[in-house]
Amino acid sequence: MRTEHFIASVMRAARRVPGLVIAPVVLAFALTSCGRAPSTAPDPMRATHSDIGDLGDVVITLADGADAQAVASQYGAQLVSVQFGVAVLRPSSTDPTDALLTQLKTDARVTTSEPNAVLEPAEALQRTIAFDDGFGTLATYAEQPAGTDIGLYAAHYISVGENIPVAILDTGIDPTHPAVATHIAGGIDLVDHDSNPTDVRSFTDTNGNGLIDEAYGHGTHIAGIVALVAPRAKLLIVRVLDANGRGDVQTVAAGIRWAVAQGARVINMSLGMTTASPAIEAALALAAKNAVVCVASAGNWGASSPEDYPARSPYVIATAAVDAANRVADFSSYGNFVALAAPGVSVRSAYPGGLWRMWSGTSMSAGFVSGTAALLLADHRSWFPSDVELRLQSTAAPVFGAGTRAAMYGAGALSAGAALAPDLGPGGALGQAQAPIRR
C-alpha cells in the first residue's frame, strides 16, 4: 500500500471510531516510508499581470534572406536583437508601436509582426512553489506514484526513447544533476544570448510580482521528468525564461526554430500566455512541417477560460493535470483545447544543486507527455505528430472526479504502458529495452 494511502486509511479509522488513539509509532512508520507531503498547489487567483503587449517592442519574423537591420532602419526603429530569424524592434519615440505595426504588415521582408509579450510557466504566474518533503532521493524519484500510474515500468520493457532528441524550452538546467547530466545533447541560452543554458538565479524581481526567482529550477524539474519517462532520450536544453519565469515571444519563437534546426523530434513547452502569437504559430508550423511533436502545458487557471497559448495552437498537444490516481487536479485548466491529461500533482523531480523537489502544475504534466512521445518515436521514427497524438489519445485512461469537468480533459489520462503495448511483438519487445531501466 502506498504511504499516503496508508496514512489516509489510519486517519479515516480514527474518525470512525470514537476514542481511538493513533499510536505514534504507526505515524512514524508511515511518515518515514517514502512519505509524500503535498507541495503547494497553484492558485489561479494569484495571477499577477497581463501579458498583452506589455513590453513596448515589436517582434517580427523575417522572410528568408531579409536583413533585420535594414528593416529597422527603414522605419526609424532600433534593432534590439535578432535570433534565428526572429527580431525585436523598438519604435522611435515619435513613431508609436501601432504605426510601426501598420507599416510592417505590407513589408515583404516580414512574415509576421506583433507587439512583444511575456510568456512564463503557469506555476510562476500563479506563484506555486517547489516543495521539499524531506524524502527526495534517486530511488523515490524513480519509483514515484506518478510513474506507477502511467505504467512506466511496462513501457520501459518496450522502449526507452533511444536517441530521440527532446527539446525543453524553459528556464534552463542544472547540467550536473545526476538525473539529467548524462542525457544532455546540447543547448542554448536565448535569454543571455550565449551557448550555456544553465539555470541561474537573477536575485531580482524581474516580473514585478513581489517574488524573486520563483521559477528557478523549473527547467531542471521538467528535464528530470522527461528523463524519468524516456531515459535514453537526448535532451536539448533551450533557455527561453529567466529564473523568475519571464520570457517573451522572441525567445520562445526563436527557441522552437533552434530546436527544429537541431533535429528535435519533441519540443516541450511548459509555459504560456493568454494571447496568441503569430511568430510562435509560424515557428510551430515549421516544427509540424518537420514532423516535430510539440507539447504544451494547458495552464493552471482551474477553469475552461482563459485558454493558454501555445497550448491552444492546433500544432500542439495541450496537457492538463491529474493526480496519481487519475483524479482531476483542482488547479488545472480544462476544455475543448485539451488533448489529454497527465500527472501534475506533487511530482518529484530534479532540482538544481543535486536536490529533489516536488512541484504541482500542468508544466509537470507536459513533461510526462513529452517523454512518452519520445518512447513512441523511438519505435516509430517515421511517425508524424498526428500519429503520436492518436496513439496517446486512443490508449488514455478515464479521468475521475469533479462531475462533468472530467469529460473536458481531452481523451483522458496518459497511460504510457498502454500506449507502448501495441509495439510489443509476439517474440518480445520491439523497442530498445528487454528489461526496465534501473537508475
CSV table of C-alpha atoms in Angstrom, one decimal:
chain,number,residue,atom,x,y,z
A,1,MET,CA,0.0,0.0,0.0
A,2,ARG,CA,1.3,3.4,-0.9
A,3,THR,CA,2.3,5.5,2.1
A,4,GLU,CA,-0.2,8.3,1.6
A,5,HIS,CA,-3.0,5.7,1.3
A,6,PHE,CA,-1.9,4.1,4.5
A,7,ILE,CA,-1.9,7.4,6.4
A,8,ALA,CA,-5.3,8.2,5.0
A,9,SER,CA,-6.8,4.9,6.0
A,10,VAL,CA,-5.4,5.3,9.5
A,11,MET,CA,-6.9,8.7,9.8
A,12,ARG,CA,-10.3,7.6,8.4
A,13,ALA,CA,-10.3,4.8,11.0
A,14,ALA,CA,-9.6,7.3,13.8
A,15,ARG,CA,-12.6,9.4,12.7
A,16,ARG,CA,-14.9,6.4,12.6
A,17,VAL,CA,-14.0,5.0,16.0
A,18,PRO,CA,-14.6,7.4,18.9
A,19,GLY,CA,-11.7,7.5,21.3
A,20,LEU,CA,-9.3,5.6,19.1
A,21,VAL,CA,-5.7,6.7,19.8
A,22,ILE,CA,-3.3,6.5,16.9
A,23,ALA,CA,0.0,5.2,18.2
A,24,PRO,CA,2.9,7.5,17.4
A,25,VAL,CA,4.9,4.6,16.1
A,26,VAL,CA,2.3,4.0,13.4
A,27,LEU,CA,2.5,7.5,12.1
A,28,ALA,CA,6.3,7.5,12.4
A,29,PHE,CA,6.4,4.4,10.2
A,30,ALA,CA,4.1,5.9,7.7
A,31,LEU,CA,6.0,9.2,7.5
A,32,THR,CA,9.4,7.6,7.1
A,33,SER,CA,8.3,5.1,4.5
A,34,CYS,CA,8.9,7.3,1.4
A,35,GLY,CA,6.3,9.8,2.8
A,36,ARG,CA,5.0,12.4,0.5
A,37,ALA,CA,3.7,15.7,1.8
A,38,PRO,CA,1.9,17.5,-0.9
A,39,SER,CA,3.5,20.5,-2.5
A,40,THR,CA,1.7,23.8,-2.5
A,41,ALA,CA,-0.8,23.7,-5.3
A,42,PRO,CA,-1.2,26.5,-7.8
A,43,ASP,CA,-3.8,29.1,-7.0
A,44,PRO,CA,-5.5,30.5,-10.1
A,45,MET,CA,-6.4,33.7,-8.2
A,46,ARG,CA,-2.7,34.6,-7.8
A,47,ALA,CA,-2.2,35.7,-11.4
A,48,THR,CA,-0.3,38.9,-11.2
A,49,HIS,CA,0.0,40.6,-14.6
A,50,SER,CA,-1.4,40.9,-18.1
A,51,ASP,CA,0.7,39.6,-20.9
A,52,ILE,CA,-0.9,41.6,-23.7
A,53,GLY,CA,1.7,43.7,-25.5
A,54,ASP,CA,3.3,44.9,-22.2
A,55,LEU,CA,6.9,45.1,-23.4
A,56,GLY,CA,6.6,48.1,-25.7
A,57,ASP,CA,8.6,46.5,-28.5
A,58,VAL,CA,7.6,44.7,-31.8
A,59,VAL,CA,8.5,41.2,-32.7
A,60,ILE,CA,8.9,40.3,-36.4
A,61,THR,CA,9.6,37.0,-38.2
A,62,LEU,CA,11.9,37.7,-41.1
A,63,ALA,CA,11.5,36.2,-44.6
A,64,ASP,CA,14.4,34.2,-45.9
A,65,GLY,CA,17.3,36.4,-46.7
A,66,ALA,CA,15.8,39.5,-45.1
A,67,ASP,CA,18.1,41.9,-43.2
A,68,ALA,CA,16.7,42.8,-39.8
A,69,GLN,CA,18.9,46.0,-39.5
A,70,ALA,CA,17.7,47.2,-42.9
A,71,VAL,CA,14.1,46.7,-41.8
A,72,ALA,CA,14.6,48.6,-38.6
A,73,SER,CA,16.4,51.4,-40.2
A,74,GLN,CA,13.8,52.0,-42.9
A,75,TYR,CA,11.2,52.7,-40.2
A,76,GLY,CA,13.4,54.6,-37.8
A,77,ALA,CA,13.3,51.8,-35.2
A,78,GLN,CA,16.1,50.3,-33.1
A,79,LEU,CA,17.1,46.7,-33.7
A,80,VAL,CA,17.2,45.3,-30.2
A,81,SER,CA,18.1,41.7,-31.1
A,82,VAL,CA,17.7,39.1,-33.8
A,83,GLN,CA,17.7,35.3,-33.1
A,84,PHE,CA,17.1,32.6,-35.6
A,85,GLY,CA,15.1,34.7,-37.9
A,86,VAL,CA,13.0,36.4,-35.2
A,87,ALA,CA,13.8,40.0,-34.4
A,88,VAL,CA,12.8,42.6,-31.8
A,89,LEU,CA,12.4,46.2,-32.9
A,90,ARG,CA,11.9,49.2,-30.7
A,91,PRO,CA,9.8,52.0,-32.2
A,92,SER,CA,11.2,55.5,-32.2
A,93,SER,CA,9.8,57.9,-29.6
A,94,THR,CA,8.0,59.8,-32.4
A,95,ASP,CA,6.6,56.7,-34.1
A,96,PRO,CA,4.2,54.7,-31.9
A,97,THR,CA,4.0,50.9,-31.9
A,98,ASP,CA,0.7,50.8,-33.8
A,99,ALA,CA,2.1,52.9,-36.6
A,100,LEU,CA,5.2,50.6,-36.9
A,101,LEU,CA,3.0,47.5,-37.0
A,102,THR,CA,0.8,49.0,-39.8
A,103,GLN,CA,3.9,49.7,-41.9
A,104,LEU,CA,5.4,46.3,-41.3
A,105,LYS,CA,2.2,44.5,-42.5
A,106,THR,CA,2.9,45.4,-46.1
A,107,ASP,CA,6.7,44.8,-46.0
A,108,ALA,CA,7.6,41.7,-48.0
A,109,ARG,CA,10.7,41.1,-45.8
A,110,VAL,CA,8.5,40.5,-42.8
A,111,THR,CA,6.2,37.4,-42.5
A,112,THR,CA,4.8,38.1,-39.0
A,113,SER,CA,4.6,41.2,-36.8
A,114,GLU,CA,3.1,41.8,-33.4
A,115,PRO,CA,3.7,43.5,-30.0
A,116,ASN,CA,6.2,41.7,-27.9
A,117,ALA,CA,4.6,39.9,-24.9
A,118,VAL,CA,5.5,37.9,-21.9
A,119,LEU,CA,5.3,34.1,-21.6
A,120,GLU,CA,6.0,32.2,-18.4
A,121,PRO,CA,5.3,28.9,-16.6
A,122,ALA,CA,1.8,28.6,-15.2
A,123,GLU,CA,3.4,27.8,-11.8
A,124,ALA,CA,5.3,31.2,-11.8
A,125,LEU,CA,2.1,33.1,-12.8
A,126,GLN,CA,0.1,31.5,-10.0
A,127,ARG,CA,3.1,31.6,-7.7
A,128,THR,CA,3.2,27.9,-6.7
A,129,ILE,CA,6.4,26.7,-5.2
A,130,ALA,CA,8.7,23.7,-5.4
A,131,PHE,CA,8.4,21.7,-2.2
A,132,ASP,CA,11.0,19.6,-0.2
A,133,ASP,CA,9.2,16.8,1.7
A,134,GLY,CA,12.5,15.5,3.1
A,135,PHE,CA,12.3,12.2,1.3
A,136,GLY,CA,13.8,13.1,-2.1
A,137,THR,CA,16.3,10.6,-3.4
A,138,LEU,CA,17.1,9.0,-6.7
A,139,ALA,CA,15.1,6.0,-5.6
A,140,THR,CA,11.9,7.9,-4.6
A,141,TYR,CA,12.2,9.9,-7.8
A,142,ALA,CA,12.5,6.8,-10.0
A,143,GLU,CA,9.7,4.9,-8.2
A,144,GLN,CA,7.2,7.7,-7.5
A,145,PRO,CA,3.4,7.1,-7.8
A,146,ALA,CA,3.2,9.1,-11.0
A,147,GLY,CA,5.4,6.6,-12.8
A,148,THR,CA,3.3,3.7,-11.5
A,149,ASP,CA,0.1,5.5,-12.5
A,150,ILE,CA,1.1,5.8,-16.2
A,151,GLY,CA,2.5,2.3,-16.4
A,152,LEU,CA,6.1,3.4,-16.9
A,153,TYR,CA,7.6,0.1,-15.7
A,154,ALA,CA,5.7,-1.8,-18.5
A,155,ALA,CA,6.5,0.9,-21.1
A,156,HIS,CA,10.2,0.5,-20.5
A,157,TYR,CA,10.1,-3.1,-21.5
A,158,ILE,CA,9.3,-1.9,-25.0
A,159,SER,CA,11.0,1.5,-25.4
A,160,VAL,CA,13.4,3.8,-23.6
A,161,GLY,CA,13.4,6.6,-26.1
A,162,GLU,CA,16.7,5.6,-27.6
A,163,ASN,CA,18.5,8.7,-29.1
A,164,ILE,CA,15.2,10.7,-29.6
A,165,PRO,CA,16.1,14.4,-29.3
A,166,VAL,CA,13.7,16.2,-26.9
A,167,ALA,CA,14.0,20.0,-26.7
A,168,ILE,CA,12.9,21.6,-23.4
A,169,LEU,CA,12.1,25.3,-23.7
A,170,ASP,CA,12.2,26.6,-20.1
A,171,THR,CA,14.5,28.3,-17.5
A,172,GLY,CA,17.5,26.2,-18.4
A,173,ILE,CA,19.0,23.3,-16.4
A,174,ASP,CA,21.5,22.3,-13.7
A,175,PRO,CA,23.8,20.3,-16.1
A,176,THR,CA,25.5,18.5,-13.2
A,177,HIS,CA,22.3,17.0,-11.7
A,178,PRO,CA,22.5,13.2,-11.6
A,179,ALA,CA,19.0,12.8,-13.1
A,180,VAL,CA,19.9,14.6,-16.3
A,181,ALA,CA,23.7,15.0,-16.6
A,182,THR,CA,24.2,12.1,-19.0
A,183,HIS,CA,21.2,13.0,-21.1
A,184,ILE,CA,22.1,16.4,-22.3
A,185,ALA,CA,23.0,16.5,-26.0
A,186,GLY,CA,23.2,20.3,-26.5
A,187,GLY,CA,21.7,23.6,-25.6
A,188,ILE,CA,21.5,27.3,-26.0
A,189,ASP,CA,20.6,30.4,-23.8
A,190,LEU,CA,18.3,32.8,-25.7
A,191,VAL,CA,17.9,34.9,-22.6
A,192,ASP,CA,21.6,35.8,-22.1
A,193,HIS,CA,22.4,35.2,-25.7
A,194,ASP,CA,25.1,32.5,-25.3
A,195,SER,CA,25.6,28.8,-25.6
A,196,ASN,CA,25.3,27.9,-21.9
A,197,PRO,CA,21.7,27.1,-20.9
A,198,THR,CA,22.4,26.7,-17.2
A,199,ASP,CA,19.5,27.6,-14.9
A,200,VAL,CA,20.8,30.6,-12.9
A,201,ARG,CA,19.3,32.8,-10.2
A,202,SER,CA,18.9,36.5,-11.0
A,203,PHE,CA,18.4,37.7,-7.4
A,204,THR,CA,16.0,40.3,-8.9
A,205,ASP,CA,12.2,40.5,-9.2
A,206,THR,CA,12.2,40.9,-13.0
A,207,ASN,CA,8.4,40.4,-13.4
A,208,GLY,CA,7.4,42.7,-10.6
A,209,ASN,CA,5.2,40.2,-8.7
A,210,GLY,CA,7.0,40.6,-5.3
A,211,LEU,CA,8.9,37.3,-5.6
A,212,ILE,CA,12.4,36.7,-6.5
A,213,ASP,CA,13.5,33.7,-8.7
A,214,GLU,CA,10.2,31.8,-8.2
A,215,ALA,CA,10.8,29.8,-11.3
A,216,TYR,CA,14.4,28.8,-10.5
A,217,GLY,CA,14.7,25.1,-11.0
A,218,HIS,CA,11.6,24.8,-13.2
A,219,GLY,CA,13.6,23.7,-16.3
A,220,THR,CA,15.6,21.3,-14.3
A,221,HIS,CA,12.5,19.8,-12.9
A,222,ILE,CA,10.8,19.4,-16.3
A,223,ALA,CA,14.0,17.9,-17.8
A,224,GLY,CA,14.1,15.4,-14.9
A,225,ILE,CA,10.5,14.3,-15.7
A,226,VAL,CA,11.4,13.7,-19.4
A,227,ALA,CA,14.5,11.8,-18.4
A,228,LEU,CA,12.5,9.7,-16.0
A,229,VAL,CA,10.0,8.7,-18.7
A,230,ALA,CA,12.4,8.4,-21.6
A,231,PRO,CA,15.8,7.5,-20.0
A,232,ARG,CA,17.7,7.1,-23.3
A,233,ALA,CA,16.3,10.3,-25.0
A,234,LYS,CA,18.7,13.1,-25.7
A,235,LEU,CA,17.9,16.4,-24.1
A,236,LEU,CA,18.3,19.7,-26.0
A,237,ILE,CA,18.1,22.5,-23.4
A,238,VAL,CA,16.7,25.8,-24.6
A,239,ARG,CA,16.8,28.6,-22.0
A,240,VAL,CA,13.9,30.9,-23.0
A,241,LEU,CA,12.9,32.0,-19.5
A,242,ASP,CA,14.8,33.7,-16.7
A,243,ALA,CA,14.7,32.5,-13.1
A,244,ASN,CA,11.5,34.5,-12.4
A,245,GLY,CA,9.9,32.6,-15.3
A,246,ARG,CA,9.9,35.6,-17.6
A,247,GLY,CA,10.4,35.1,-21.3
A,248,ASP,CA,8.9,36.7,-24.4
A,249,VAL,CA,7.6,35.9,-27.8
A,250,GLN,CA,11.0,36.3,-29.4
A,251,THR,CA,12.8,33.8,-27.1
A,252,VAL,CA,10.1,31.2,-27.5
A,253,ALA,CA,9.7,31.5,-31.2
A,254,ALA,CA,13.4,31.5,-31.7
A,255,GLY,CA,13.7,28.6,-29.3
A,256,ILE,CA,11.3,26.5,-31.4
A,257,ARG,CA,13.2,27.3,-34.6
A,258,TRP,CA,16.6,26.4,-33.0
A,259,ALA,CA,15.2,23.1,-31.8
A,260,VAL,CA,13.9,22.2,-35.2
A,261,ALA,CA,17.2,23.1,-36.8
A,262,GLN,CA,19.0,20.8,-34.2
A,263,GLY,CA,16.8,17.9,-35.2
A,264,ALA,CA,14.5,17.8,-32.2
A,265,ARG,CA,11.6,15.2,-32.6
A,266,VAL,CA,9.8,16.5,-29.5
A,267,ILE,CA,9.5,20.0,-28.1
A,268,ASN,CA,8.3,20.6,-24.5
A,269,MET,CA,6.8,24.0,-23.7
A,270,SER,CA,5.8,24.2,-20.1
A,271,LEU,CA,4.9,27.9,-20.4
A,272,GLY,CA,2.3,30.1,-21.9
A,273,MET,CA,0.3,33.3,-22.1
A,274,THR,CA,-3.3,34.2,-22.8
A,275,THR,CA,-2.9,35.8,-26.2
A,276,ALA,CA,-1.9,34.0,-29.4
A,277,SER,CA,1.3,34.9,-31.2
A,278,PRO,CA,1.8,34.9,-35.0
A,279,ALA,CA,5.6,34.5,-34.6
A,280,ILE,CA,5.2,31.4,-32.3
A,281,GLU,CA,2.5,30.0,-34.5
A,282,ALA,CA,4.8,30.3,-37.6
A,283,ALA,CA,7.5,28.5,-35.6
A,284,LEU,CA,5.1,25.8,-34.6
A,285,ALA,CA,4.0,25.3,-38.2
A,286,LEU,CA,7.7,24.9,-39.2
A,287,ALA,CA,8.0,22.3,-36.4
A,288,ALA,CA,5.0,20.4,-37.7
A,289,LYS,CA,6.4,20.5,-41.3
A,290,ASN,CA,9.5,18.8,-39.9
A,291,ALA,CA,7.4,16.1,-38.0
A,292,VAL,CA,8.2,17.5,-34.6
A,293,VAL,CA,5.8,16.7,-31.8
A,294,CYS,CA,5.0,19.8,-29.8
A,295,VAL,CA,3.6,19.5,-26.2
A,296,ALA,CA,2.5,22.4,-24.0
A,297,SER,CA,1.0,22.8,-20.6
A,298,ALA,CA,-2.7,23.7,-20.6
A,299,GLY,CA,-2.4,26.2,-17.7
A,300,ASN,CA,-3.3,26.4,-14.1
A,301,TRP,CA,-6.4,28.5,-14.2
A,302,GLY,CA,-8.7,25.9,-12.6
A,303,ALA,CA,-11.3,26.7,-15.3
A,304,SER,CA,-12.0,26.4,-19.0
A,305,SER,CA,-11.1,30.0,-19.6
A,306,PRO,CA,-8.8,31.6,-20.3
A,307,GLU,CA,-7.2,29.1,-22.7
A,308,ASP,CA,-3.4,29.4,-22.6
A,309,TYR,CA,-1.3,29.7,-25.7
A,310,PRO,CA,0.6,27.9,-27.2
A,311,ALA,CA,-1.4,25.1,-25.7
A,312,ARG,CA,-4.5,26.0,-27.8
A,313,SER,CA,-2.5,26.0,-31.0
A,314,PRO,CA,-3.6,23.3,-33.4
A,315,TYR,CA,0.0,22.2,-33.7
A,316,VAL,CA,0.3,21.4,-30.0
A,317,ILE,CA,-0.7,18.6,-27.7
A,318,ALA,CA,-2.2,20.5,-24.8
A,319,THR,CA,-1.8,18.7,-21.5
A,320,ALA,CA,-4.0,19.1,-18.4
A,321,ALA,CA,-3.2,17.7,-14.9
A,322,VAL,CA,-4.5,14.8,-12.8
A,323,ASP,CA,-3.1,13.3,-9.7
A,324,ALA,CA,-1.5,9.8,-9.4
A,325,ALA,CA,-5.0,8.3,-9.2
A,326,ASN,CA,-6.2,10.0,-12.4
A,327,ARG,CA,-8.4,12.4,-10.5
A,328,VAL,CA,-8.8,15.9,-11.8
A,329,ALA,CA,-6.4,18.5,-10.3
A,330,ASP,CA,-8.4,21.4,-9.0
A,331,PHE,CA,-5.9,23.9,-10.3
A,332,SER,CA,-5.7,22.5,-13.9
A,333,SER,CA,-7.2,24.3,-16.9
A,334,TYR,CA,-9.5,22.2,-19.0
A,335,GLY,CA,-11.7,22.5,-22.1
A,336,ASN,CA,-12.0,21.6,-25.7
A,337,PHE,CA,-8.4,22.6,-26.5
A,338,VAL,CA,-7.0,19.9,-24.1
A,339,ALA,CA,-5.8,16.7,-25.8
A,340,LEU,CA,-5.2,14.6,-22.7
A,341,ALA,CA,-4.1,14.8,-19.1
A,342,ALA,CA,-1.0,13.5,-17.2
A,343,PRO,CA,0.3,13.5,-13.6
A,344,GLY,CA,0.8,17.0,-12.3
A,345,VAL,CA,0.2,16.8,-8.5
A,346,SER,CA,3.2,16.6,-6.2
A,347,VAL,CA,5.5,15.3,-8.9
A,348,ARG,CA,9.0,14.6,-7.7
A,349,SER,CA,11.9,15.5,-9.9
A,350,ALA,CA,15.4,17.1,-10.2
A,351,TYR,CA,16.2,20.5,-8.7
A,352,PRO,CA,19.4,22.5,-9.0
A,353,GLY,CA,22.2,21.6,-6.7
A,354,GLY,CA,21.7,17.8,-6.9
A,355,LEU,CA,18.5,18.2,-5.0
A,356,TRP,CA,15.0,16.7,-5.4
A,357,ARG,CA,11.8,18.7,-5.1
A,358,MET,CA,8.0,18.1,-5.5
A,359,TRP,CA,6.1,20.5,-7.7
A,360,SER,CA,2.5,20.7,-8.9
A,361,GLY,CA,1.2,22.1,-12.2
A,362,THR,CA,0.4,21.3,-15.8
A,363,SER,CA,4.0,22.1,-16.6
A,364,MET,CA,4.9,18.8,-14.9
A,365,SER,CA,2.1,17.0,-16.9
A,366,ALA,CA,3.5,18.2,-20.2
A,367,GLY,CA,6.9,16.6,-19.3
A,368,PHE,CA,5.3,13.2,-18.9
A,369,VAL,CA,3.6,13.5,-22.3
A,370,SER,CA,6.8,14.7,-24.0
A,371,GLY,CA,8.7,11.8,-22.5
A,372,THR,CA,6.1,9.3,-23.7
A,373,ALA,CA,6.1,10.8,-27.2
A,374,ALA,CA,9.9,10.1,-27.2
A,375,LEU,CA,9.2,6.5,-26.3
A,376,LEU,CA,6.8,6.1,-29.2
A,377,LEU,CA,9.1,7.8,-31.7
A,378,ALA,CA,12.0,5.6,-30.9
A,379,ASP,CA,9.9,2.7,-32.2
A,380,HIS,CA,8.2,4.7,-35.0
A,381,ARG,CA,10.8,7.1,-36.3
A,382,SER,CA,8.7,8.0,-39.4
A,383,TRP,CA,5.6,8.9,-37.4
A,384,PHE,CA,4.1,12.4,-37.7
A,385,PRO,CA,2.8,14.3,-34.7
A,386,SER,CA,-0.8,13.3,-35.5
A,387,ASP,CA,0.3,9.6,-35.3
A,388,VAL,CA,1.8,10.1,-31.8
A,389,GLU,CA,-1.3,12.1,-30.6
A,390,LEU,CA,-3.7,9.5,-31.9
A,391,ARG,CA,-1.8,6.7,-30.1
A,392,LEU,CA,-1.7,8.7,-26.8
A,393,GLN,CA,-5.4,9.5,-27.0
A,394,SER,CA,-6.6,6.1,-28.1
A,395,THR,CA,-4.9,4.4,-25.1
A,396,ALA,CA,-5.7,7.1,-22.5
A,397,ALA,CA,-7.3,6.0,-19.2
A,398,PRO,CA,-10.5,7.5,-17.7
A,399,VAL,CA,-10.3,10.7,-15.6
A,400,PHE,CA,-12.2,10.7,-12.4
A,401,GLY,CA,-13.9,13.4,-10.2
A,402,ALA,CA,-15.5,16.8,-10.4
A,403,GLY,CA,-18.6,15.7,-12.3
A,404,THR,CA,-18.8,16.8,-15.9
A,405,ARG,CA,-15.4,18.5,-15.6
A,406,ALA,CA,-13.6,15.2,-16.0
A,407,ALA,CA,-15.1,15.0,-19.5
A,408,MET,CA,-13.2,18.2,-20.5
A,409,TYR,CA,-9.8,16.6,-20.1
A,410,GLY,CA,-9.5,15.6,-23.7
A,411,ALA,CA,-9.2,11.8,-24.3
A,412,GLY,CA,-8.4,11.0,-20.7
A,413,ALA,CA,-5.3,10.4,-18.6
A,414,LEU,CA,-1.9,9.4,-20.1
A,415,SER,CA,-1.1,5.7,-20.0
A,416,ALA,CA,2.4,5.2,-21.2
A,417,GLY,CA,2.2,1.4,-20.7
A,418,ALA,CA,-0.9,1.1,-22.8
A,419,ALA,CA,0.4,3.5,-25.4
A,420,LEU,CA,3.5,1.3,-25.9
A,421,ALA,CA,1.7,-2.1,-25.6
A,422,PRO,CA,0.8,-2.4,-29.3
A,423,ASP,CA,4.5,-2.3,-30.1
A,424,LEU,CA,5.2,-5.5,-28.1
A,425,GLY,CA,5.6,-8.2,-30.7
A,426,PRO,CA,5.0,-12.0,-30.2
A,427,GLY,CA,8.7,-12.6,-29.8
A,428,GLY,CA,9.3,-9.9,-27.2
A,429,ALA,CA,9.9,-6.2,-27.2
A,430,LEU,CA,10.2,-4.4,-30.5
A,431,GLY,CA,11.9,-1.4,-28.8
A,432,GLN,CA,15.3,-1.0,-27.3
A,433,ALA,CA,14.9,-2.5,-23.8
A,434,GLN,CA,14.2,-6.1,-22.7
A,435,ALA,CA,14.0,-5.1,-19.1
A,436,PRO,CA,13.1,-1.9,-17.2
A,437,ILE,CA,15.8,0.7,-16.8
A,438,ARG,CA,17.4,0.7,-13.3
A,439,ARG,CA,18.7,4.2,-12.4
